[in-house]
Short mmCIF file of C-alpha atoms in Angstrom, two decimals:
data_model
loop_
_atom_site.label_atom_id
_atom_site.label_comp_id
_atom_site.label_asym_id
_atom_site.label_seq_id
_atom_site.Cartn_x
_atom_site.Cartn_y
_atom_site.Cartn_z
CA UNK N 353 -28.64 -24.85 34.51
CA UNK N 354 -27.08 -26.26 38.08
CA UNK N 355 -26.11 -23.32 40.50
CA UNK N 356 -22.51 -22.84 39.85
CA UNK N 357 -23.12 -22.04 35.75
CA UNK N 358 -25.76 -19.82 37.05
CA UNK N 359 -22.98 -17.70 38.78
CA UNK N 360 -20.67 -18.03 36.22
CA UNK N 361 -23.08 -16.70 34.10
CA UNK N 362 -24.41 -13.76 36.14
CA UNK N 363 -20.70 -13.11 37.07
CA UNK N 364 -19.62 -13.14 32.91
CA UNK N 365 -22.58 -11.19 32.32
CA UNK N 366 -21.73 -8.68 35.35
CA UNK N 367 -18.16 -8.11 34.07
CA UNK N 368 -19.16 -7.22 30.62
CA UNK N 369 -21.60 -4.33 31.45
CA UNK N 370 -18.86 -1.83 31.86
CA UNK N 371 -18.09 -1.98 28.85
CA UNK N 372 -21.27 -2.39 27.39
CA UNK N 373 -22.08 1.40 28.82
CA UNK N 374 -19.08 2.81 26.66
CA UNK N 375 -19.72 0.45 23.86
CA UNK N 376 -19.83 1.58 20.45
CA UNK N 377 -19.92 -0.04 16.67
CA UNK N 378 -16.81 1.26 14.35
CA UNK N 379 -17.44 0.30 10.63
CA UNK N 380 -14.82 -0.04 8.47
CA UNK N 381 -14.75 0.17 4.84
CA UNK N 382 -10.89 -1.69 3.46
CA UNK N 383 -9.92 -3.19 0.35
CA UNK N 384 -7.85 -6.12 2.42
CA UNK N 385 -9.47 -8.93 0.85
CA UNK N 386 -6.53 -11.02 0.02
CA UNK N 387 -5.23 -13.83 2.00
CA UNK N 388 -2.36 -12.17 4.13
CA UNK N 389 -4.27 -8.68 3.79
CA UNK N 390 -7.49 -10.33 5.38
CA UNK N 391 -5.60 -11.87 8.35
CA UNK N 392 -4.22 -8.58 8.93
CA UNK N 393 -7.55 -7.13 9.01
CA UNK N 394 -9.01 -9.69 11.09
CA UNK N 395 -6.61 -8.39 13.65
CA UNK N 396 -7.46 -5.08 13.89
CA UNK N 397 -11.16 -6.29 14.39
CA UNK N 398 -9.88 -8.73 17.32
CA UNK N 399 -8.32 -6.07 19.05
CA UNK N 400 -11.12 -3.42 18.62
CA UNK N 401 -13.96 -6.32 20.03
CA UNK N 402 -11.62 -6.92 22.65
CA UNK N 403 -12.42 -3.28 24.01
CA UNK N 404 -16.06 -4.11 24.07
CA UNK N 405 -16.63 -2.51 21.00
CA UNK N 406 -18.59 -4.02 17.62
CA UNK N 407 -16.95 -4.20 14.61
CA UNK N 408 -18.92 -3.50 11.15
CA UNK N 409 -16.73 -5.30 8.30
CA UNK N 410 -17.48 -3.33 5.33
CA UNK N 411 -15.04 -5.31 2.65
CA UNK N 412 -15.12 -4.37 -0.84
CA UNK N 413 -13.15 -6.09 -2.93
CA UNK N 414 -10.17 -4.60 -5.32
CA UNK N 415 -6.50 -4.06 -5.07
CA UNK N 416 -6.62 -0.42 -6.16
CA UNK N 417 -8.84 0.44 -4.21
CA UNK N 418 -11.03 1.58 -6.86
CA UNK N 419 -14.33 -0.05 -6.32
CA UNK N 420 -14.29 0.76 -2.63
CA UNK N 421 -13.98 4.73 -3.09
CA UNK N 422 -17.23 4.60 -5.57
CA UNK N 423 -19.50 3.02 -2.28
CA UNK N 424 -17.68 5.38 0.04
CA UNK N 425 -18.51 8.61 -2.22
CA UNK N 426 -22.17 6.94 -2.26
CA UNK N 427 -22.51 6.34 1.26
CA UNK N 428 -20.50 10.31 2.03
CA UNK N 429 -23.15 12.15 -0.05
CA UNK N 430 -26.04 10.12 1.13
CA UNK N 431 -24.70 11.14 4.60
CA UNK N 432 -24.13 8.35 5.85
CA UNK N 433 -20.61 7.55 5.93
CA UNK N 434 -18.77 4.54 7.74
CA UNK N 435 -16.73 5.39 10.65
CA UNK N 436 -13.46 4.83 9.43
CA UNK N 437 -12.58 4.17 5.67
CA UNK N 438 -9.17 3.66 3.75
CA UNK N 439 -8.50 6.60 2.28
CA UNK N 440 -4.12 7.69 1.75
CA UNK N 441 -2.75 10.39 0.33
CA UNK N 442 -4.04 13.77 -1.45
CA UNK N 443 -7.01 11.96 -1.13
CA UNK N 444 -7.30 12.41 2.57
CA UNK N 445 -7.15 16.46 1.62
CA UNK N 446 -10.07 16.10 -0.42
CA UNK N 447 -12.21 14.82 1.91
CA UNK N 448 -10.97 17.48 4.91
CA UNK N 449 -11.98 19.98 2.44
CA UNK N 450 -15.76 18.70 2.34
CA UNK N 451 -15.81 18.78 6.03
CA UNK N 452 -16.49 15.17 7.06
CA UNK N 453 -13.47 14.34 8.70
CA UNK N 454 -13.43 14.88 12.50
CA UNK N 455 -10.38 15.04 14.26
CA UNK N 456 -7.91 12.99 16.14
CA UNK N 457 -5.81 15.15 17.90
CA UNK N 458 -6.73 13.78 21.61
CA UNK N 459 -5.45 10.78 20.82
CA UNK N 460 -2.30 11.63 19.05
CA UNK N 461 -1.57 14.27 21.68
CA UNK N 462 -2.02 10.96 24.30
CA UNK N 463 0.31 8.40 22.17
CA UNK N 464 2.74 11.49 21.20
CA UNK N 465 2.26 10.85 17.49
CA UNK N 466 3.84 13.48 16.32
CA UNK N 467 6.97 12.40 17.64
CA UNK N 468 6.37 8.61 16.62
CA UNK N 469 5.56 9.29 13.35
CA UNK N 470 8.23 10.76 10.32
CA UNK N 471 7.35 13.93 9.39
CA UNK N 472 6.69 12.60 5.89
CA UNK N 473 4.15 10.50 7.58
CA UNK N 474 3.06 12.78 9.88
CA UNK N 475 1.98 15.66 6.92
CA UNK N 476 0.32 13.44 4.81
CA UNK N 477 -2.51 12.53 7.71
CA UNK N 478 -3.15 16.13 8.44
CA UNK N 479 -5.86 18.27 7.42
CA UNK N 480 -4.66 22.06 8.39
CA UNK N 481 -2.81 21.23 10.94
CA UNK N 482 -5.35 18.48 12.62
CA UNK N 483 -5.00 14.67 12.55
CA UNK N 484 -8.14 13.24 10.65
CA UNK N 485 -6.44 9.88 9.39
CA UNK N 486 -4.29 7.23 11.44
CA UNK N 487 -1.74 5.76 9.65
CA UNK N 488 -1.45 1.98 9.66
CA UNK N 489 1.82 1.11 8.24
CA UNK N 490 4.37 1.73 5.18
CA UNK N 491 4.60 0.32 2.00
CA UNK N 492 7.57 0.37 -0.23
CA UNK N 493 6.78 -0.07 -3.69
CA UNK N 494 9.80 -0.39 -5.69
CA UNK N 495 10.62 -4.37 -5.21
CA UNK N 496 11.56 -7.25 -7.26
CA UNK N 497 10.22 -10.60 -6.10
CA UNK N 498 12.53 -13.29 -7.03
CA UNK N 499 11.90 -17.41 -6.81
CA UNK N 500 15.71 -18.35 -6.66
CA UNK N 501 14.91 -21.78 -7.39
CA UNK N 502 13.81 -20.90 -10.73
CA UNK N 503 16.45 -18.44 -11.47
CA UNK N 504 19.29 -21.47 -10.39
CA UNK N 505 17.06 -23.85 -13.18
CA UNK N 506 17.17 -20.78 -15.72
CA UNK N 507 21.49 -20.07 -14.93
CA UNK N 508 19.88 -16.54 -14.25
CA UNK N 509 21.44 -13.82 -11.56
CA UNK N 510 19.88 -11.22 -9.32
CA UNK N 511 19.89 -8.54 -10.98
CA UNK N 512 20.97 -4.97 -9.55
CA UNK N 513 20.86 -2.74 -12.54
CA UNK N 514 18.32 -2.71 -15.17
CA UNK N 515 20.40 -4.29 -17.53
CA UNK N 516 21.00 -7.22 -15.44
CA UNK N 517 16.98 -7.36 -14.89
CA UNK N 518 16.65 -7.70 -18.95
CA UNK N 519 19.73 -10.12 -19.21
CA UNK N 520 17.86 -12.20 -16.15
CA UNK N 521 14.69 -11.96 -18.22
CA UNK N 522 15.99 -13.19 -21.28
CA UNK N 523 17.33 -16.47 -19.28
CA UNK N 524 14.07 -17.04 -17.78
CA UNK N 525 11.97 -16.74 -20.99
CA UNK N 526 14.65 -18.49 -22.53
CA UNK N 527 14.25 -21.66 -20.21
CA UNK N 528 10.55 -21.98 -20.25
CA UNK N 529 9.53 -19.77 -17.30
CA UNK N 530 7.13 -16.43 -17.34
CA UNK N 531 10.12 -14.34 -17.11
CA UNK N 532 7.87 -11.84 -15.11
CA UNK N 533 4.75 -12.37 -13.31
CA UNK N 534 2.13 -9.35 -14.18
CA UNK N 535 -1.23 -8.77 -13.67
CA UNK N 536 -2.56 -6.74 -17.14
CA UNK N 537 -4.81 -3.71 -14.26
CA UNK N 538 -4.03 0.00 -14.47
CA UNK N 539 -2.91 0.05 -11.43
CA UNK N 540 -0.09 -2.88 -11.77
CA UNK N 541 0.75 -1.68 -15.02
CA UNK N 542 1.62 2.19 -13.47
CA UNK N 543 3.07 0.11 -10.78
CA UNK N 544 5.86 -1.32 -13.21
CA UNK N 545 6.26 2.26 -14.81
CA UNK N 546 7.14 3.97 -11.87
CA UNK N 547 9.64 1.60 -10.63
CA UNK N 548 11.05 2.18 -14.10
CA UNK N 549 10.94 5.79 -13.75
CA UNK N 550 12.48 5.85 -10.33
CA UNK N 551 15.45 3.61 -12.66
CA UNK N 552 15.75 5.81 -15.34
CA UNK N 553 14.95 9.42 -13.65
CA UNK N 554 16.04 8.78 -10.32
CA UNK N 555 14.58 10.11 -6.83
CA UNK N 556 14.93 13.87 -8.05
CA UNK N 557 13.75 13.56 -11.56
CA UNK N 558 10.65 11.41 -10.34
CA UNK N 559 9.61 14.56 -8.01
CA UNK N 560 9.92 16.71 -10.29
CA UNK N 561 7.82 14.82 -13.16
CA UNK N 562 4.93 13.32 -10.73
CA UNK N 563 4.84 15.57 -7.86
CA UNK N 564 5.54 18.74 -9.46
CA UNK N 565 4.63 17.63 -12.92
CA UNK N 566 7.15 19.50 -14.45
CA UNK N 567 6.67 19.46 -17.86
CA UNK N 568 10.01 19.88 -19.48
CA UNK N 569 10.56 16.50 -17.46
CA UNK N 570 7.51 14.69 -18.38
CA UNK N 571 8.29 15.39 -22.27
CA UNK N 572 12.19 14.67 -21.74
CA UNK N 573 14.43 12.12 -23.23
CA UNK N 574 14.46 10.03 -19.68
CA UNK N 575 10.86 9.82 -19.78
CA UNK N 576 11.18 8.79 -23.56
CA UNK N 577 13.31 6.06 -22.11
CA UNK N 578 10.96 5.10 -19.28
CA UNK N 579 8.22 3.86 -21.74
CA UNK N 580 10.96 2.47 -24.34
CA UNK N 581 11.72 0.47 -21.51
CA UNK N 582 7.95 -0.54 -20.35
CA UNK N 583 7.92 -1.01 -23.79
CA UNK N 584 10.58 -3.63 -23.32
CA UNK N 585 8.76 -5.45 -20.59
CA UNK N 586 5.66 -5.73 -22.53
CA UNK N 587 7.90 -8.58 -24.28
CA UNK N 588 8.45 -10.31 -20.96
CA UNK N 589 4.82 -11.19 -19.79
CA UNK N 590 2.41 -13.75 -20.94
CA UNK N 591 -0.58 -13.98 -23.02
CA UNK N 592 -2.98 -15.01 -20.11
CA UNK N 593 -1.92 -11.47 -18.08
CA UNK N 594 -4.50 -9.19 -18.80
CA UNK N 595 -6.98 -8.47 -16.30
CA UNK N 596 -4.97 -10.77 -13.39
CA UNK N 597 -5.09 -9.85 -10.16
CA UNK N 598 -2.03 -9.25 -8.20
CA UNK N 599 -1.89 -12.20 -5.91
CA UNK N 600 -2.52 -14.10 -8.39
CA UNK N 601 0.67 -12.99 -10.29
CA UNK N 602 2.33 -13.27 -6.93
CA UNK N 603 1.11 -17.02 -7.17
CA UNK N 604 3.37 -17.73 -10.75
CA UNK N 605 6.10 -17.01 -8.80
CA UNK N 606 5.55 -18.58 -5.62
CA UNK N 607 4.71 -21.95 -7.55
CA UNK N 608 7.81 -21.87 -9.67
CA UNK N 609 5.90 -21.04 -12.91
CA UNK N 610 7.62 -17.47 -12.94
CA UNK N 611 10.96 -15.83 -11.76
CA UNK N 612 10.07 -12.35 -11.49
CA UNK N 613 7.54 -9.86 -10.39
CA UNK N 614 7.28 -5.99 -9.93
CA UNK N 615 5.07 -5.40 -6.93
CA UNK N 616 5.29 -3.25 -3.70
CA UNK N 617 5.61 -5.32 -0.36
CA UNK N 618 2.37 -6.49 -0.01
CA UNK N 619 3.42 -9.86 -2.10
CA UNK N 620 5.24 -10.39 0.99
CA UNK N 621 1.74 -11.31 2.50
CA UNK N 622 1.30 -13.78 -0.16
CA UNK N 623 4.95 -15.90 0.15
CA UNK N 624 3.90 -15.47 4.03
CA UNK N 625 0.65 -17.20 3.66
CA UNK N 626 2.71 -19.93 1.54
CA UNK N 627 4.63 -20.56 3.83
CA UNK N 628 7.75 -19.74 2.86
CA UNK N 629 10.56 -17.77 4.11
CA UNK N 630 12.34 -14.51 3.12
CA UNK N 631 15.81 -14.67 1.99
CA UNK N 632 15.60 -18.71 1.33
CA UNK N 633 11.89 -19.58 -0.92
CA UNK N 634 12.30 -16.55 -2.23
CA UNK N 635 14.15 -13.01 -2.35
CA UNK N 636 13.18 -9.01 -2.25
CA UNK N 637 15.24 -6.47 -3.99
CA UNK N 638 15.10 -2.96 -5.07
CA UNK N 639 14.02 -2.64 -8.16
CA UNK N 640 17.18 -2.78 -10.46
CA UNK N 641 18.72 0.78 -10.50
CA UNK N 642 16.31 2.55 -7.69
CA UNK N 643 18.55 1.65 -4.80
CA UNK N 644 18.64 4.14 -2.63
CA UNK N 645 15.31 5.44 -3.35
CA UNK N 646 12.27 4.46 -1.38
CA UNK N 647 8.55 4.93 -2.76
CA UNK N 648 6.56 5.05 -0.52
CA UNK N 649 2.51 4.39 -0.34
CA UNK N 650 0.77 4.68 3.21
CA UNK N 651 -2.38 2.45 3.97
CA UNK N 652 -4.13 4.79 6.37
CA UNK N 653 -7.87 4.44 7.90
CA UNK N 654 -9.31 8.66 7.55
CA UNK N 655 -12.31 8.88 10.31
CA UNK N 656 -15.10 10.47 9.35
CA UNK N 657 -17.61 12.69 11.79
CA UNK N 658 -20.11 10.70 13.85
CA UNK N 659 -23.05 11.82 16.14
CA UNK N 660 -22.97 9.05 18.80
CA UNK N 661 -20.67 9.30 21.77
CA UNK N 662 -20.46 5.62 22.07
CA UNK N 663 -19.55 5.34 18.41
CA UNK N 664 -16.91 8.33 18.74
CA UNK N 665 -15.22 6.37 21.31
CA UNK N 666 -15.01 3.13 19.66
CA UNK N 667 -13.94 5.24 16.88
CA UNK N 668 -11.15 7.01 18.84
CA UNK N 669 -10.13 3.51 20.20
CA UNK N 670 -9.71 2.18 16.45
CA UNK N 671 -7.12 5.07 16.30
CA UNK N 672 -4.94 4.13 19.55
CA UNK N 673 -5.21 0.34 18.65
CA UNK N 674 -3.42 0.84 15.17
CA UNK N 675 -0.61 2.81 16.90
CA UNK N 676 -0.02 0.12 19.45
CA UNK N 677 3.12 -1.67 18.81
CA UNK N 678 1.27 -4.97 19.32
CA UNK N 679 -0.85 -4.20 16.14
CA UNK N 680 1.80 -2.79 14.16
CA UNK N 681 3.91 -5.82 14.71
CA UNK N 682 1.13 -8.36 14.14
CA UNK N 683 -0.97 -6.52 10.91
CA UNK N 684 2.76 -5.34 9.34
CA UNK N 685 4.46 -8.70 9.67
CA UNK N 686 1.03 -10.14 7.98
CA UNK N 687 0.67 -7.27 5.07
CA UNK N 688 4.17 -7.23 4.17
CA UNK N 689 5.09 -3.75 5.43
CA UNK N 690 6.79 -1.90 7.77
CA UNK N 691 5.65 -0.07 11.06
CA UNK N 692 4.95 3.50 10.90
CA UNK N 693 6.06 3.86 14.46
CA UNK N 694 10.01 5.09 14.34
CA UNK N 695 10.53 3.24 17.81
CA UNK N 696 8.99 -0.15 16.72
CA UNK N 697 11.33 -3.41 17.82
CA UNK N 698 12.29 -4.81 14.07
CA UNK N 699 13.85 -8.06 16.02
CA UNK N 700 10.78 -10.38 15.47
CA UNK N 701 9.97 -9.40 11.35
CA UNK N 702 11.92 -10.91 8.40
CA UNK N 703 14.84 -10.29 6.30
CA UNK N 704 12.81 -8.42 3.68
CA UNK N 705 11.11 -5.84 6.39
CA UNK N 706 14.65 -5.13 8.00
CA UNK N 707 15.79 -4.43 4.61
CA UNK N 708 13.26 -2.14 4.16
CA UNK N 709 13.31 0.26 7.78
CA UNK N 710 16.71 0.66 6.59
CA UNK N 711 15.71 1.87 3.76
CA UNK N 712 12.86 3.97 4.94
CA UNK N 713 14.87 5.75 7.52
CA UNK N 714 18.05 6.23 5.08
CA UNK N 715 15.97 7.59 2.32
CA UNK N 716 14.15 9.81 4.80
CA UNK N 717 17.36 11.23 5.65
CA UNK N 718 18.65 11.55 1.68
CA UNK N 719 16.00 12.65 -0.21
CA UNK N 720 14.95 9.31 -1.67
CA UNK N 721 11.82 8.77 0.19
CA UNK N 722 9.25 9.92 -2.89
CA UNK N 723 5.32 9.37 -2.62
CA UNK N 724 3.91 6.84 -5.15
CA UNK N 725 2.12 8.00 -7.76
CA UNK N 726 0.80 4.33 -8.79
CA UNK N 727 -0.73 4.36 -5.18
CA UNK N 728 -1.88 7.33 -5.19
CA UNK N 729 0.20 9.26 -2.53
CA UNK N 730 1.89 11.90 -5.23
CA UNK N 731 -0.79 13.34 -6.67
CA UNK N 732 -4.69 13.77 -7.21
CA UNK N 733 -6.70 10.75 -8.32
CA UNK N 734 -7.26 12.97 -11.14
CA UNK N 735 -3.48 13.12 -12.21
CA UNK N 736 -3.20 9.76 -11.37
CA UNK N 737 -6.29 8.18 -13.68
CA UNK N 738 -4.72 10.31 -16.55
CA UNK N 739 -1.29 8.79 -16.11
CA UNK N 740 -2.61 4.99 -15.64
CA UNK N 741 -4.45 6.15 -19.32
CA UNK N 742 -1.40 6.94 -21.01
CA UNK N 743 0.60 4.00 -19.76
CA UNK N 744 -1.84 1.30 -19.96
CA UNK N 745 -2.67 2.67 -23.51
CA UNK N 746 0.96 2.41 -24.61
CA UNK N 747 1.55 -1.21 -22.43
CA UNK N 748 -1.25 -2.92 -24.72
CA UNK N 749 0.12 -1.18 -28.31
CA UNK N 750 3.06 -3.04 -28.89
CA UNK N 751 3.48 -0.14 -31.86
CA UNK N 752 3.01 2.96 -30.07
CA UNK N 753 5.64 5.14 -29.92
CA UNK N 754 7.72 6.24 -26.80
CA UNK N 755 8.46 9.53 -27.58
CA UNK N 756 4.84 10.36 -28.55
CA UNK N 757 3.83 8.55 -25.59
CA UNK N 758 5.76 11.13 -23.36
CA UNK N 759 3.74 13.87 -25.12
CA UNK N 760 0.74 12.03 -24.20
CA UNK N 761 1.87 11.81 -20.71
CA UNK N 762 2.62 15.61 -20.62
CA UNK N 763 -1.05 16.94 -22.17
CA UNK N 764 -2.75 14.02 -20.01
CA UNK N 765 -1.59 15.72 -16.63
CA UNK N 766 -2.26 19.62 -17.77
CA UNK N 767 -5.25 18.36 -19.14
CA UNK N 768 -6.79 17.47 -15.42
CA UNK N 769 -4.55 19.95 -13.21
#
């Protein structure tokens, strides 16, 4: 080593120990394991090194989410949880209530989240009154993916109402094509009911069956409707859907071997990865007949109580680097959603994301902006499991009844309150 790499050296070495006296190690336990999802991610862990802190990847795969809550509830009661972990909704409640969540209030007090944030937002990432979760961006799950190539092949139109989405169907199946791309999980398959529930039952009704659980809704004729028309579906997808995973269904239609698919925005990630571009290779619209209406699931990172200072920090930097607009323009543009921050420059993302602040901030204002229940940001995990039950139960019997099927629904939820 000649004398000037020495003092590069000892001058590299001299400019890191700052940091190195402050540095801590933030593990973080996601489910962002597909290909746009994992960019994303890979991000967030660029940003956080760049602090001088270590990043833990703690990855489990699993769009629902499913797997990774079993290792966290492990790792919780074992007491030794990760830093941060993916945790949204009710869920976040749950896990104030035990007592493991610290809070986050310096920092949202310093980056004024309370004013960044919508209220909506804002709520759900409390625990009595104290931030304990950072929220990372918005989802919108009522979509329709759309290959326009293959609907020009099939003479099929964009549909807008759900009549038009069966007449479309019946084109597509009609000239050869998986009329809609599905993915036979629980979680897809409530995914596709409740974009047919926000349809049939509309913003109001929706509330009042899956976050109040009213029963008198829940056993109505609408609801009756709601599976008479998942029902319908059922008739659309093929033989080789059950147990597919989501990007992979996003794939059928990206590769012209399907026209449609039912999925929240995070198949954006997956035409983004493919290269292609919104509003030409392929098109995003509300699900037919929930326009106006806005269903909303919130990927947020709940931080859990640590004992090192060092690891507090990085933790506390995690939290300020997801509210940077930087981040939220780089992970939301890659994931398929939409800021959280109300301020955020919308210039630089695509057709489909612009569509969809517009949306966000018009249904905030009208009543239309409903939690998801698929995703689970209506309801407890419990309610939740017993509705994916029900529906997934019905989805695979092409005999079972839709009226009896709302019955089900109706005893499933009491059954767990």
């Amino acid at each position: 080593m000649n004398a000037i790499t020495r003092l590069a050296t000892a001058v590299s070495l001299a400019s890191l120990l700052p940091l190195a006296a402050h540095a801590g190690e933030v593990e973080v336990l996601h489910w962002w394991t597909s290909g746009g999802e994992k960019r994303a991610a890979d991000t967030l862990q660029k940003l956080v090194e760049e602090k001088g802190h270590t990043w833990k990847d703690f990855a489990v795969a699993g769009g629902g989410g499913e797997a990774a809550m079993t290792v966290l509830k492990t790792r919780a009661v074992s007491g030794n949880p990760p830093a941060a972990a993916q945790i949204k909704g009710p869920d976040i409640q749950e896990w104030g209530e035990l007592g493991l969540l610290t809070d986050l209030n310096e920092v949202a007090t310093e980056q004024k989240w309370d004013s960044l944030l919508p209220k909506q937002v804002a709520d759900v990432m409390k625990y009595d009154g104290d931030y304990v979760a950072v929220p990372i961006n918005v989802h919108r799950v009522n979509w329709l993916w759309i290959n326009p190539e293959v609907f020009a092949k099939a003479g099929a139109t964009p549909p807008t109402t759900l009549e038009e989405f069966f007449a479309a169907a019946d084109k597509l199946k009609a000239a050869g094509f998986i009329a809609i791309a599905h993915g036979g999980q629980p979680w897809q398959d409530g995914t596709v009911f409740e974009d047919l529930a926000f349809s049939i039952l509309g913003a109001d009704g929706y509330r009042k069956a899956f976050v109040e659980q009213d029963k008198a809704t829940l056993t109505g004729a609408k609801m009756t409707e709601v599976f008479a028309a998942l029902q319908k579906v059922r008739g659309y997808i093929d033989a080789d859907a059950a147990g597919r995973d989501w990007n992979t269904a996003a794939g059928l239609v990206i590769n012209g071997k399907a026209g449609m698919q039912i999925m929240g925005d995070w198949a954006k990630s997956e035409w983004t990865a493919a290269g292609k571009v919104a509003g030409q290779d392929y098109q995003c619209l509300p699900f037919p007949g929930s326009q106006g209406s806005f269903a909303y699931n919130i990927d947020s990172l709940a931080m859990f109580k640590l004992s090192n200072a060092d690891n507090r920090k990085a933790q506390e930097d995690l939290a300020r680097t997801i509210m940077e607009p930087e981040f939220q323009q780089f992970f939301n543009q890659n994931k398929g959603s939409i800021p959280v921050r109300l301020d955020q420059d919308m210039s630089t993302f695509d057709a489909c994301a612009q569509a969809s602040m517009k949306d966000f901030k018009e249904a905030a204002a009208s009543g239309g902006l409903q939690p998801s229940l698929a995703h689970g940001m209506a309801a407890s995990s419990y309610v939740q499991g017993a509705v994916f039950d029900v529906v997934t139960n019905f989805f695979n019997d092409p005999k079972a009844d839709p009226a009896r099927a709302a019955q089900q629904l109706a005893a499933a939820i009491e059954a767990v309150q």
